[in-house]
Amino acid sequence: MSSSGERAGDRSIPAGTAADGPVARLKSLDNEAVLLEHIAASISWDQETYMPQRAVDERAQQQALLQSLAHERKTAPEVGELLAAAGVDPSSQDREVPAALVDTLGEVDAAFLREKRRQFQQSTRIPARLVRELAETGSRGQNAWITARKDDDYQQFRPWLEKLIGLSREAADALGHSGERYDALLDQYEPYMTTADVASVFSTLREGLVDLVQRISEAPPVDNSFLNTRFPVEQQEEMSRRVMTALGYDLDRGRLDRSAHPFTTALGAHDVRITTRYDEELLTSSLFSTIHETGHALYELGVGEDLHGTLLAEGTSLGIHESQSRMWENMIGRSRAFWERWMPDLHGVFPRQLGDVSVESFYRAINTVQPSLIRVEADEVTYSLHIILRFELEQQLINDTLSVDDLPEAWNAKMKELLGIVPPRNAEGVLQDVHWSFGAFGYFPTYALGNLYAAQFLKTMEAQLPSIWEDVAAGRTRPILDWLRTRIHRYGKVRSAGELVRGITGTELDPRHFLTYLTTKYGELYSL
Amino acid sequence: MSSSGERAGDRSIPAGTAADGPVARLKSLDNEAVLLEHIAASISWDQETYMPQRAVDERAQQQALLQSLAHERKTAPEVGELLAAAGVDPSSQDREVPAALVDTLGEVDAAFLREKRRQFQQSTRIPARLVRELAETGSRGQNAWITARKDDDYQQFRPWLEKLIGLSREAADALGHSGERYDALLDQYEPYMTTADVASVFSTLREGLVDLVQRISEAPPVDNSFLNTRFPVEQQEEMSRRVMTALGYDLDRGRLDRSAHPFTTALGAHDVRITTRYDEELLTSSLFSTIHETGHALYELGVGEDLHGTLLAEGTSLGIHESQSRMWENMIGRSRAFWERWMPDLHGVFPRQLGDVSVESFYRAINTVQPSLIRVEADEVTYSLHIILRFELEQQLINDTLSVDDLPEAWNAKMKELLGIVPPRNAEGVLQDVHWSFGAFGYFPTYALGNLYAAQFLKTMEAQLPSIWEDVAAGRTRPILDWLRTRIHRYGKVRSAGELVRGITGTELDPRHFLTYLTTKYGELYSL
């Protein structure tokens, strides 16, 4: 890897990084696992975009084979031996590698060993039987969920949910925790963060948001009726392409395609693709979804070249990932300045539909706040309340203080409490999200953490780039991208979410930045 | 595998096919190799169609890893041991497995062992060093060829060609042969066929074709000037899709995309994709190329389900593969009957360009015969002469009776001799084809063998399906597909090319069927 090679010029090569040393051998095994995962991402992308229908069974076999080959390379006893030989106890509960190693190896290789141990532990601790059972039950649970949602019949999904909660508890216990099972699950998605950390920031967030939503609901509503018309899909795609490339997404290193659900996926360090979906009646859905996915892709594409081909070459946590997508989508993409640049393009592409809509009207329309039932359609203010609801309920499910039988009622009660509305059907309530159906407990909080990280980063960025909003209004977003790249993207997984936040903003994660951002923006919009 | 499972009901399970027996274990190893090859095909298809430019280096690493994982599963010492345990000497020079095994195991499993041994021998005999050197030199040679052809500068390519010939000789000696090196190379593409076999049929073919081309060149030329106009690409694609699906290509099991060079590739038993390219000025190029690739795809998609997931689930030889593509492209697609069905569609899609062109005029235009320089643009009559030229020259190169220095001159002399024309530039002569640039010697003959197989099959088919041309004229090509499926496709590699020809037509391959087909068709067309 070039990281150790570069240092070789400065001083003698540390023992652990010699070409035939344990770190080099670990990197070689790691690189094979990374290549296999990128290949798996490639055929998975194909499955979601272009694969013919009848290929689905064999594609599942191909995926299973790739997963097992990658798993072998992460869990081989040799990995444990090499970690030990490199000076890292493979079974230690420490989060960090010994400080002396950081001095000898430098930050990158020390982080490599830290993450390699973490991966080794996580992938060896869950027994193969449980991995299989989770995968199988997740796959069948997802199918049951699809039908249950379609039929609005929670009972069809209930037994699967119960089984998945049981298996997730087992997995949490296998992964290890100090009494709080949910910690082990959360840590899979937001490494190094605890349930108590999240509960603490969400508590402040909850209070501030409930109050803000209440005040907005008392203000006169915004007119966004001009968005209720038809926007041909071809032109929507044209706008999506213009915007994403203007934001710095390089089509020599990615693609935009269509799929049932928008996603971003890395098929390689120089091949990060995004997808979106188009609905003729929902222009803003495809547009902001594309900007959101562009944010994810720019993060992956900004990882330092010295990390390429290693497990460090990806986003450090789902929360930080989401901070990137949400900063671009909401804080930049839904700003007044952004539309000063882009409204002329919208006028040009949709002259009939939007020709007489001003920047100000459009800005107000795309920032309408309205408590609603469906998380993925929620606005920037109410969104995090949907997450807090899920965070609170899934903790109770995992801790067995809420039964699956009582879940729909608990869901509806919390909707009433947080958003003041109650779903008329479970399909628009407890059955709306896919996550639990494949056993992803501990995932939801990362969405709201993304908002919090983003607002805190933005505050520092505004201080360091004082002309940022004039730049955005003039179409210059490159300074933002450069700022994010040098402080966040290039580090990949070298620095944890907490390290990034402290290093960039000087403090721990503080939800008040997001609340201030919202209060300022929506205070002005709704004349509160 | 279902083949042994089905027999289990009839009688006791033969020892070799028990679930834990050597055949079952071989099939499991084989299945992993097949899955890996399909995954490799998947990312290779992506590379040719949608992959962003900058991904090319990492994609090469991904491919190399997949190739080496598949290679491990084909060459593991365990494969040799399992073959021996199943009753097949892994180092025997026999082509067939012992007759007793066929009786015990049945045709399919016996063929599995035969092909497994063949693959084991071929992949273990070439040393890893030579495999690497061939791959590397082939890759660099191909790059050199691209530049050489662009610059019309044979000297840039000459040293690579020389090196590749040397490596191919080494490979041939490693693979083994009884004195004729070219046999070993040819056998990689057209298994179980020898140089002498090919030379014998090509000798008759050469004589007949030179004579026919001479007679046609003395006849008055055909008017095809109405094809010299613009055909928008979207409409060309529309026509391609209509025709390929009408021929029985199922879009639930494949796709049509665009690439620089048309190809067919199997990403799975139920996922065989084709590509084509469109040139606004060349309607017939995309149309017949699509029909050609459809012929290849129908073959792969027609392999029996009992063979799926094994090395038997593909075309038995490149020659037989080409017989399928060429039968659909030329014998059916360029027939008068076919355009009785399709001319109304052409009129509808291209009313301005072809609205007043009759079936007869179109039929004549798409069957124009004219000696030309470029193989891939050659018509049905002259095409095989381009192949005979390459076959004769590459034998001399491999046998060292022709030096690479003298090759361009030899090429031009043979063009004069066979087609009566001489390339003005090497770019349109010896530098036109990619094959030699990556070391594929012995490949070219399969193209012409395809014509010969196809004509011989067609003759039998016409006898067995007497109303075939009325059916084609009415748009009913399903009887043809069924005929090909039950006699050829479903057998995959179970039966060799020779076995198929003998089994279906009752005789050995005889080039006179193709000559008769041409003489009849073009005798009428050119009033000879």
mmCIF file of N, CA, C and O in Angstrom, chain A residues 31-32 34-36 38-39 42-43 45-46 49-55 58-59 61-62 65-66 69 73 250-255 257 267-271 273 305 309, chain B residues 31-32 34-36 38-39 42-43 45-46 49-55 58-59 61-62 65-66 69 73 250-255 257 267-271 273 305 309:
data_model
loop_
_atom_site.group_PDB
_atom_site.id
_atom_site.type_symbol
_atom_site.label_atom_id
_atom_site.label_comp_id
_atom_site.label_asym_id
_atom_site.label_seq_id
_atom_site.Cartn_x
_atom_site.Cartn_y
_atom_site.Cartn_z
ATOM 1 N N ASN A 31 -7.334 -6.884 0.861
ATOM 2 C CA ASN A 31 -7.606 -6.429 -0.504
ATOM 3 C C ASN A 31 -8.465 -7.434 -1.271
ATOM 4 O O ASN A 31 -9.362 -7.051 -2.021
ATOM 5 N N GLU A 32 -8.206 -8.727 -1.053
ATOM 6 C CA GLU A 32 -9.051 -9.727 -1.730
ATOM 7 C C GLU A 32 -10.490 -9.622 -1.253
ATOM 8 O O GLU A 32 -11.429 -9.723 -2.044
ATOM 9 N N VAL A 34 -11.942 -6.937 -0.118
ATOM 10 C CA VAL A 34 -12.497 -5.699 -0.683
ATOM 11 C C VAL A 34 -12.869 -5.909 -2.154
ATOM 12 O O VAL A 34 -13.956 -5.515 -2.598
ATOM 13 N N LEU A 35 -11.981 -6.554 -2.921
ATOM 14 C CA LEU A 35 -12.294 -6.821 -4.330
ATOM 15 C C LEU A 35 -13.568 -7.664 -4.438
ATOM 16 O O LEU A 35 -14.442 -7.379 -5.263
ATOM 17 N N LEU A 36 -13.668 -8.686 -3.599
ATOM 18 C CA LEU A 36 -14.856 -9.544 -3.648
ATOM 19 C C LEU A 36 -16.112 -8.764 -3.291
ATOM 20 O O LEU A 36 -17.176 -8.978 -3.876
ATOM 21 N N HIS A 38 -16.564 -5.546 -3.762
ATOM 22 C CA HIS A 38 -16.876 -4.672 -4.890
ATOM 23 C C HIS A 38 -17.515 -5.467 -6.032
ATOM 24 O O HIS A 38 -18.423 -4.989 -6.707
ATOM 25 N N ILE A 39 -17.036 -6.672 -6.235
ATOM 26 C CA ILE A 39 -17.656 -7.531 -7.257
ATOM 27 C C ILE A 39 -19.106 -7.827 -6.859
ATOM 28 O O ILE A 39 -20.023 -7.761 -7.685
ATOM 29 N N SER A 42 -21.168 -4.997 -7.590
ATOM 30 C CA SER A 42 -21.370 -4.874 -9.029
ATOM 31 C C SER A 42 -22.563 -5.715 -9.472
ATOM 32 O O SER A 42 -23.463 -5.230 -10.183
ATOM 33 N N ILE A 43 -22.601 -6.977 -9.071
ATOM 34 C CA ILE A 43 -23.709 -7.820 -9.526
ATOM 35 C C ILE A 43 -24.999 -7.478 -8.779
ATOM 36 O O ILE A 43 -26.089 -7.753 -9.269
ATOM 37 N N TRP A 45 -25.765 -4.243 -7.980
ATOM 38 C CA TRP A 45 -26.206 -3.071 -8.753
ATOM 39 C C TRP A 45 -26.940 -3.538 -10.012
ATOM 40 O O TRP A 45 -28.028 -3.048 -10.356
ATOM 41 N N ASP A 46 -26.336 -4.512 -10.692
ATOM 42 C CA ASP A 46 -26.937 -5.040 -11.918
ATOM 43 C C ASP A 46 -28.323 -5.598 -11.635
ATOM 44 O O ASP A 46 -29.270 -5.371 -12.397
ATOM 45 N N THR A 49 -30.853 -2.860 -11.388
ATOM 46 C CA THR A 49 -31.034 -1.957 -12.531
ATOM 47 C C THR A 49 -31.415 -2.680 -13.824
ATOM 48 O O THR A 49 -32.415 -2.356 -14.446
ATOM 49 N N TYR A 50 -30.600 -3.667 -14.231
ATOM 50 C CA TYR A 50 -30.732 -4.197 -15.584
ATOM 51 C C TYR A 50 -30.963 -5.696 -15.684
ATOM 52 O O TYR A 50 -31.274 -6.193 -16.750
ATOM 53 N N MET A 51 -30.789 -6.426 -14.598
ATOM 54 C CA MET A 51 -30.836 -7.883 -14.678
ATOM 55 C C MET A 51 -32.194 -8.393 -15.133
ATOM 56 O O MET A 51 -33.226 -7.963 -14.638
ATOM 57 N N PRO A 52 -32.200 -9.346 -16.086
ATOM 58 C CA PRO A 52 -33.487 -9.940 -16.456
ATOM 59 C C PRO A 52 -34.046 -10.774 -15.300
ATOM 60 O O PRO A 52 -33.300 -11.370 -14.530
ATOM 61 N N GLN A 53 -35.361 -10.794 -15.252
ATOM 62 C CA GLN A 53 -36.112 -11.411 -14.157
ATOM 63 C C GLN A 53 -35.702 -12.838 -13.791
ATOM 64 O O GLN A 53 -35.511 -13.159 -12.623
ATOM 65 N N ARG A 54 -35.564 -13.671 -14.820
ATOM 66 C CA ARG A 54 -35.362 -15.092 -14.558
ATOM 67 C C ARG A 54 -33.990 -15.393 -13.966
ATOM 68 O O ARG A 54 -33.712 -16.518 -13.561
ATOM 69 N N ALA A 55 -33.105 -14.405 -13.937
ATOM 70 C CA ALA A 55 -31.746 -14.639 -13.443
ATOM 71 C C ALA A 55 -31.676 -14.641 -11.923
ATOM 72 O O ALA A 55 -30.629 -14.911 -11.348
ATOM 73 N N GLU A 58 -30.128 -17.803 -9.773
ATOM 74 C CA GLU A 58 -28.690 -18.022 -9.927
ATOM 75 C C GLU A 58 -27.899 -16.839 -9.374
ATOM 76 O O GLU A 58 -26.813 -17.013 -8.822
ATOM 77 N N ARG A 59 -28.456 -15.635 -9.490
ATOM 78 C CA ARG A 59 -27.775 -14.462 -8.950
ATOM 79 C C ARG A 59 -27.625 -14.599 -7.426
ATOM 80 O O ARG A 59 -26.601 -14.214 -6.851
ATOM 81 N N GLN A 61 -27.275 -17.388 -5.808
ATOM 82 C CA GLN A 61 -26.168 -18.331 -5.588
ATOM 83 C C GLN A 61 -24.820 -17.646 -5.778
ATOM 84 O O GLN A 61 -23.863 -17.895 -5.046
ATOM 85 N N GLN A 62 -24.739 -16.791 -6.802
ATOM 86 C CA GLN A 62 -23.487 -16.071 -7.057
ATOM 87 C C GLN A 62 -23.157 -15.170 -5.864
ATOM 88 O O GLN A 62 -22.016 -15.115 -5.406
ATOM 89 N N LEU A 65 -21.948 -17.179 -2.868
ATOM 90 C CA LEU A 65 -20.558 -17.623 -3.032
ATOM 91 C C LEU A 65 -19.584 -16.474 -2.754
ATOM 92 O O LEU A 65 -18.594 -16.637 -2.029
ATOM 93 N N LEU A 66 -19.869 -15.298 -3.309
ATOM 94 C CA LEU A 66 -18.978 -14.148 -3.082
ATOM 95 C C LEU A 66 -18.926 -13.791 -1.601
ATOM 96 O O LEU A 66 -17.856 -13.504 -1.053
ATOM 97 N N LEU A 69 -16.765 -16.295 0.181
ATOM 98 C CA LEU A 69 -15.331 -16.106 -0.121
ATOM 99 C C LEU A 69 -14.784 -14.886 0.615
ATOM 100 O O LEU A 69 -13.658 -14.905 1.135
ATOM 101 N N ARG A 73 -11.971 -14.655 4.012
ATOM 102 C CA ARG A 73 -10.785 -13.800 4.070
ATOM 103 C C ARG A 73 -10.781 -12.858 5.272
ATOM 104 O O ARG A 73 -9.759 -12.297 5.621
ATOM 105 N N ASP A 250 -18.387 13.070 -10.856
ATOM 106 C CA ASP A 250 -17.645 12.852 -12.102
ATOM 107 C C ASP A 250 -18.175 11.597 -12.795
ATOM 108 O O ASP A 250 -18.029 10.489 -12.269
ATOM 109 N N LEU A 251 -18.766 11.773 -13.973
ATOM 110 C CA LEU A 251 -19.354 10.618 -14.670
ATOM 111 C C LEU A 251 -18.310 9.662 -15.239
ATOM 112 O O LEU A 251 -18.658 8.585 -15.717
ATOM 113 N N ASP A 252 -17.036 10.013 -15.151
ATOM 114 C CA ASP A 252 -15.980 9.034 -15.451
ATOM 115 C C ASP A 252 -15.755 8.090 -14.271
ATOM 116 O O ASP A 252 -15.007 7.118 -14.378
ATOM 117 N N ARG A 253 -16.368 8.427 -13.142
ATOM 118 C CA ARG A 253 -16.209 7.583 -11.941
ATOM 119 C C ARG A 253 -17.559 7.157 -11.369
ATOM 120 O O ARG A 253 -17.633 6.769 -10.199
ATOM 121 N N GLY A 254 -18.591 7.236 -12.176
ATOM 122 C CA GLY A 254 -19.898 6.836 -11.668
ATOM 123 C C GLY A 254 -20.951 6.888 -12.750
ATOM 124 O O GLY A 254 -20.650 7.186 -13.914
ATOM 125 N N ARG A 255 -22.179 6.632 -12.379
ATOM 126 C CA ARG A 255 -23.290 6.632 -13.304
ATOM 127 C C ARG A 255 -24.563 7.021 -12.567
ATOM 128 O O ARG A 255 -24.645 6.892 -11.352
ATOM 129 N N ASP A 257 -28.480 5.791 -12.858
ATOM 130 C CA ASP A 257 -29.449 4.903 -13.492
ATOM 131 C C ASP A 257 -30.757 4.945 -12.711
ATOM 132 O O ASP A 257 -30.873 5.687 -11.746
ATOM 133 N N LEU A 267 -18.728 0.156 -6.529
ATOM 134 C CA LEU A 267 -18.265 -1.026 -7.239
ATOM 135 C C LEU A 267 -16.742 -1.021 -7.330
ATOM 136 O O LEU A 267 -16.143 -1.931 -7.888
ATOM 137 N N GLY A 268 -16.150 0.026 -6.787
ATOM 138 C CA GLY A 268 -14.710 0.193 -6.814
ATOM 139 C C GLY A 268 -14.410 1.595 -6.310
ATOM 140 O O GLY A 268 -15.333 2.414 -6.166
ATOM 141 N N ALA A 269 -13.146 1.865 -6.053
ATOM 142 C CA ALA A 269 -12.778 3.185 -5.537
ATOM 143 C C ALA A 269 -13.085 4.275 -6.569
ATOM 144 O O ALA A 269 -13.348 5.424 -6.221
ATOM 145 N N HIS A 270 -13.049 3.910 -7.844
ATOM 146 C CA HIS A 270 -13.313 4.866 -8.912
ATOM 147 C C HIS A 270 -14.614 4.534 -9.639
ATOM 148 O O HIS A 270 -14.741 4.791 -10.840
ATOM 149 N N ASP A 271 -15.536 3.891 -8.935
ATOM 150 C CA ASP A 271 -16.777 3.476 -9.589
ATOM 151 C C ASP A 271 -17.890 3.461 -8.547
ATOM 152 O O ASP A 271 -18.212 2.434 -7.971
ATOM 153 N N ARG A 273 -21.717 4.409 -8.063
ATOM 154 C CA ARG A 273 -22.900 4.683 -8.893
ATOM 155 C C ARG A 273 -24.105 5.062 -8.040
ATOM 156 O O ARG A 273 -24.249 4.581 -6.927
ATOM 157 N N GLU A 305 -6.565 8.353 -1.849
ATOM 158 C CA GLU A 305 -6.059 7.278 -2.717
ATOM 159 C C GLU A 305 -5.200 6.286 -1.930
ATOM 160 O O GLU A 305 -5.092 5.119 -2.297
ATOM 161 N N GLY A 309 -8.567 0.219 -1.961
ATOM 162 C CA GLY A 309 -8.312 -1.221 -1.944
ATOM 163 C C GLY A 309 -8.222 -1.815 -0.546
ATOM 164 O O GLY A 309 -7.931 -2.995 -0.402
ATOM 165 N N ASN B 31 -19.453 -26.505 -10.012
ATOM 166 C CA ASN B 31 -20.480 -25.472 -9.901
ATOM 167 C C ASN B 31 -19.891 -24.159 -9.392
ATOM 168 O O ASN B 31 -20.260 -23.083 -9.860
ATOM 169 N N GLU B 32 -18.958 -24.240 -8.445
ATOM 170 C CA GLU B 32 -18.336 -22.998 -7.970
ATOM 171 C C GLU B 32 -17.552 -22.324 -9.092
ATOM 172 O O GLU B 32 -17.591 -21.097 -9.241
ATOM 173 N N VAL B 34 -18.204 -22.565 -12.266
ATOM 174 C CA VAL B 34 -19.192 -22.017 -13.202
ATOM 175 C C VAL B 34 -19.768 -20.712 -12.658
ATOM 176 O O VAL B 34 -19.880 -19.712 -13.381
ATOM 177 N N LEU B 35 -20.115 -20.705 -11.365
ATOM 178 C CA LEU B 35 -20.652 -19.473 -10.763
ATOM 179 C C LEU B 35 -19.626 -18.344 -10.887
ATOM 180 O O LEU B 35 -19.969 -17.217 -11.239
ATOM 181 N N LEU B 36 -18.366 -18.653 -10.616
ATOM 182 C CA LEU B 36 -17.326 -17.620 -10.696
ATOM 183 C C LEU B 36 -17.174 -17.118 -12.131
ATOM 184 O O LEU B 36 -16.961 -15.926 -12.361
ATOM 185 N N HIS B 38 -19.541 -17.078 -14.405
ATOM 186 C CA HIS B 38 -20.703 -16.242 -14.716
ATOM 187 C C HIS B 38 -20.572 -14.862 -14.060
ATOM 188 O O HIS B 38 -20.956 -13.853 -14.642
ATOM 189 N N ILE B 39 -20.032 -14.832 -12.854
ATOM 190 C CA ILE B 39 -19.798 -13.538 -12.205
ATOM 191 C C ILE B 39 -18.784 -12.734 -13.021
ATOM 192 O O ILE B 39 -18.963 -11.532 -13.256
ATOM 193 N N SER B 42 -20.397 -11.309 -15.876
ATOM 194 C CA SER B 42 -21.262 -10.200 -15.473
ATOM 195 C C SER B 42 -20.468 -8.897 -15.411
ATOM 196 O O SER B 42 -20.877 -7.875 -15.978
ATOM 197 N N ILE B 43 -19.322 -8.919 -14.751
ATOM 198 C CA ILE B 43 -18.572 -7.663 -14.633
ATOM 199 C C ILE B 43 -17.872 -7.327 -15.947
ATOM 200 O O ILE B 43 -17.537 -6.177 -16.199
ATOM 201 N N TRP B 45 -19.370 -7.918 -18.959
ATOM 202 C CA TRP B 45 -20.479 -7.297 -19.695
ATOM 203 C C TRP B 45 -20.620 -5.839 -19.268
ATOM 204 O O TRP B 45 -20.748 -4.941 -20.102
ATOM 205 N N ASP B 46 -20.583 -5.618 -17.963
ATOM 206 C CA ASP B 46 -20.700 -4.254 -17.437
ATOM 207 C C ASP B 46 -19.590 -3.367 -17.999
ATOM 208 O O ASP B 46 -19.818 -2.222 -18.386
ATOM 209 N N THR B 49 -20.392 -2.262 -21.464
ATOM 210 C CA THR B 49 -21.625 -1.517 -21.707
ATOM 211 C C THR B 49 -21.747 -0.235 -20.889
ATOM 212 O O THR B 49 -21.950 0.836 -21.432
ATOM 213 N N TYR B 50 -21.613 -0.348 -19.554
ATOM 214 C CA TYR B 50 -21.992 0.767 -18.696
ATOM 215 C C TYR B 50 -20.896 1.267 -17.768
ATOM 216 O O TYR B 50 -21.056 2.307 -17.148
ATOM 217 N N MET B 51 -19.811 0.546 -17.632
ATOM 218 C CA MET B 51 -18.804 0.898 -16.630
ATOM 219 C C MET B 51 -18.182 2.263 -16.895
ATOM 220 O O MET B 51 -17.789 2.566 -18.008
ATOM 221 N N PRO B 52 -18.073 3.096 -15.851
ATOM 222 C CA PRO B 52 -17.370 4.371 -16.052
ATOM 223 C C PRO B 52 -15.870 4.121 -16.293
ATOM 224 O O PRO B 52 -15.290 3.168 -15.782
ATOM 225 N N GLN B 53 -15.330 5.003 -17.097
ATOM 226 C CA GLN B 53 -13.965 4.898 -17.592
ATOM 227 C C GLN B 53 -12.892 4.620 -16.528
ATOM 228 O O GLN B 53 -12.041 3.761 -16.683
ATOM 229 N N ARG B 54 -12.974 5.395 -15.446
ATOM 230 C CA ARG B 54 -11.890 5.329 -14.463
ATOM 231 C C ARG B 54 -11.863 4.010 -13.681
ATOM 232 O O ARG B 54 -10.908 3.744 -12.945
ATOM 233 N N ALA B 55 -12.895 3.191 -13.839
ATOM 234 C CA ALA B 55 -12.960 1.942 -13.079
ATOM 235 C C ALA B 55 -12.086 0.853 -13.680
ATOM 236 O O ALA B 55 -11.958 -0.224 -13.115
ATOM 237 N N GLU B 58 -9.191 -1.135 -11.523
ATOM 238 C CA GLU B 58 -9.677 -2.003 -10.454
ATOM 239 C C GLU B 58 -10.494 -3.155 -11.021
ATOM 240 O O GLU B 58 -10.472 -4.268 -10.490
ATOM 241 N N ARG B 59 -11.209 -2.902 -12.111
ATOM 242 C CA ARG B 59 -11.971 -3.970 -12.747
ATOM 243 C C ARG B 59 -11.039 -5.091 -13.212
ATOM 244 O O ARG B 59 -11.379 -6.274 -13.122
ATOM 245 N N GLN B 61 -8.246 -5.932 -11.781
ATOM 246 C CA GLN B 61 -7.881 -6.683 -10.565
ATOM 247 C C GLN B 61 -9.014 -7.621 -10.156
ATOM 248 O O GLN B 61 -8.771 -8.764 -9.728
ATOM 249 N N GLN B 62 -10.245 -7.143 -10.260
ATOM 250 C CA GLN B 62 -11.400 -7.982 -9.905
ATOM 251 C C GLN B 62 -11.459 -9.200 -10.824
ATOM 252 O O GLN B 62 -11.658 -10.330 -10.370
ATOM 253 N N LEU B 65 -8.730 -11.743 -10.005
ATOM 254 C CA LEU B 65 -9.059 -12.521 -8.805
ATOM 255 C C LEU B 65 -10.083 -13.607 -9.130
ATOM 256 O O LEU B 65 -9.924 -14.769 -8.738
ATOM 257 N N LEU B 66 -11.132 -13.246 -9.867
ATOM 258 C CA LEU B 66 -12.150 -14.238 -10.232
ATOM 259 C C LEU B 66 -11.561 -15.362 -11.074
ATOM 260 O O LEU B 66 -11.864 -16.536 -10.868
ATOM 261 N N LEU B 69 -9.564 -17.646 -8.836
ATOM 262 C CA LEU B 69 -10.432 -18.477 -7.989
ATOM 263 C C LEU B 69 -11.091 -19.598 -8.802
ATOM 264 O O LEU B 69 -11.202 -20.734 -8.341
ATOM 265 N N ARG B 73 -10.326 -23.921 -8.719
ATOM 266 C CA ARG B 73 -11.349 -24.963 -8.627
ATOM 267 C C ARG B 73 -11.301 -25.956 -9.798
ATOM 268 O O ARG B 73 -11.891 -27.030 -9.721
ATOM 269 N N ASP B 250 -36.135 -14.389 -25.235
ATOM 270 C CA ASP B 250 -37.014 -14.032 -24.120
ATOM 271 C C ASP B 250 -36.333 -12.954 -23.277
ATOM 272 O O ASP B 250 -35.303 -13.201 -22.659
ATOM 273 N N LEU B 251 -36.933 -11.764 -23.250
ATOM 274 C CA LEU B 251 -36.302 -10.660 -22.504
ATOM 275 C C LEU B 251 -36.384 -10.834 -20.995
ATOM 276 O O LEU B 251 -35.779 -10.065 -20.257
ATOM 277 N N ASP B 252 -37.077 -11.869 -20.528
ATOM 278 C CA ASP B 252 -36.972 -12.223 -19.106
ATOM 279 C C ASP B 252 -35.695 -13.008 -18.828
ATOM 280 O O ASP B 252 -35.361 -13.275 -17.676
ATOM 281 N N ARG B 253 -35.025 -13.408 -19.888
ATOM 282 C CA ARG B 253 -33.786 -14.188 -19.720
ATOM 283 C C ARG B 253 -32.614 -13.541 -20.461
ATOM 284 O O ARG B 253 -31.609 -14.202 -20.745
ATOM 285 N N GLY B 254 -32.737 -12.269 -20.791
ATOM 286 C CA GLY B 254 -31.638 -11.617 -21.493
ATOM 287 C C GLY B 254 -31.920 -10.150 -21.712
ATOM 288 O O GLY B 254 -32.942 -9.625 -21.241
ATOM 289 N N ARG B 255 -31.012 -9.472 -22.400
ATOM 290 C CA ARG B 255 -31.147 -8.047 -22.670
ATOM 291 C C ARG B 255 -30.497 -7.726 -24.010
ATOM 292 O O ARG B 255 -29.637 -8.459 -24.474
ATOM 293 N N ASP B 257 -28.290 -4.524 -25.354
ATOM 294 C CA ASP B 257 -27.657 -3.244 -25.041
ATOM 295 C C ASP B 257 -26.710 -2.865 -26.170
ATOM 296 O O ASP B 257 -26.608 -3.571 -27.173
ATOM 297 N N LEU B 267 -24.359 -14.712 -18.434
ATOM 298 C CA LEU B 267 -24.116 -14.337 -17.039
ATOM 299 C C LEU B 267 -24.769 -15.346 -16.105
ATOM 300 O O LEU B 267 -24.687 -15.226 -14.883
ATOM 301 N N GLY B 268 -25.408 -16.325 -16.712
ATOM 302 C CA GLY B 268 -26.105 -17.354 -15.963
ATOM 303 C C GLY B 268 -26.909 -18.165 -16.957
ATOM 304 O O GLY B 268 -27.046 -17.772 -18.121
ATOM 305 N N ALA B 269 -27.439 -19.301 -16.505
ATOM 306 C CA ALA B 269 -28.213 -20.151 -17.410
ATOM 307 C C ALA B 269 -29.468 -19.426 -17.904
ATOM 308 O O ALA B 269 -29.952 -19.693 -18.998
ATOM 309 N N HIS B 270 -29.979 -18.518 -17.076
ATOM 310 C CA HIS B 270 -31.193 -17.782 -17.443
ATOM 311 C C HIS B 270 -30.887 -16.307 -17.679
ATOM 312 O O HIS B 270 -31.730 -15.450 -17.434
ATOM 313 N N ASP B 271 -29.656 -16.012 -18.070
ATOM 314 C CA ASP B 271 -29.272 -14.608 -18.242
ATOM 315 C C ASP B 271 -28.207 -14.531 -19.339
ATOM 316 O O ASP B 271 -27.020 -14.494 -19.064
ATOM 317 N N ARG B 273 -27.080 -12.323 -22.462
ATOM 318 C CA ARG B 273 -27.323 -10.987 -22.989
ATOM 319 C C ARG B 273 -26.621 -10.764 -24.320
ATOM 320 O O ARG B 273 -25.556 -11.322 -24.550
ATOM 321 N N GLU B 305 -32.072 -28.036 -18.886
ATOM 322 C CA GLU B 305 -32.035 -27.618 -17.482
ATOM 323 C C GLU B 305 -31.207 -28.580 -16.631
ATOM 324 O O GLU B 305 -30.652 -28.183 -15.608
ATOM 325 N N GLY B 309 -25.640 -25.034 -14.419
ATOM 326 C CA GLY B 309 -24.722 -24.969 -13.288
ATOM 327 C C GLY B 309 -23.513 -25.867 -13.418
ATOM 328 O O GLY B 309 -22.712 -25.960 -12.497
#
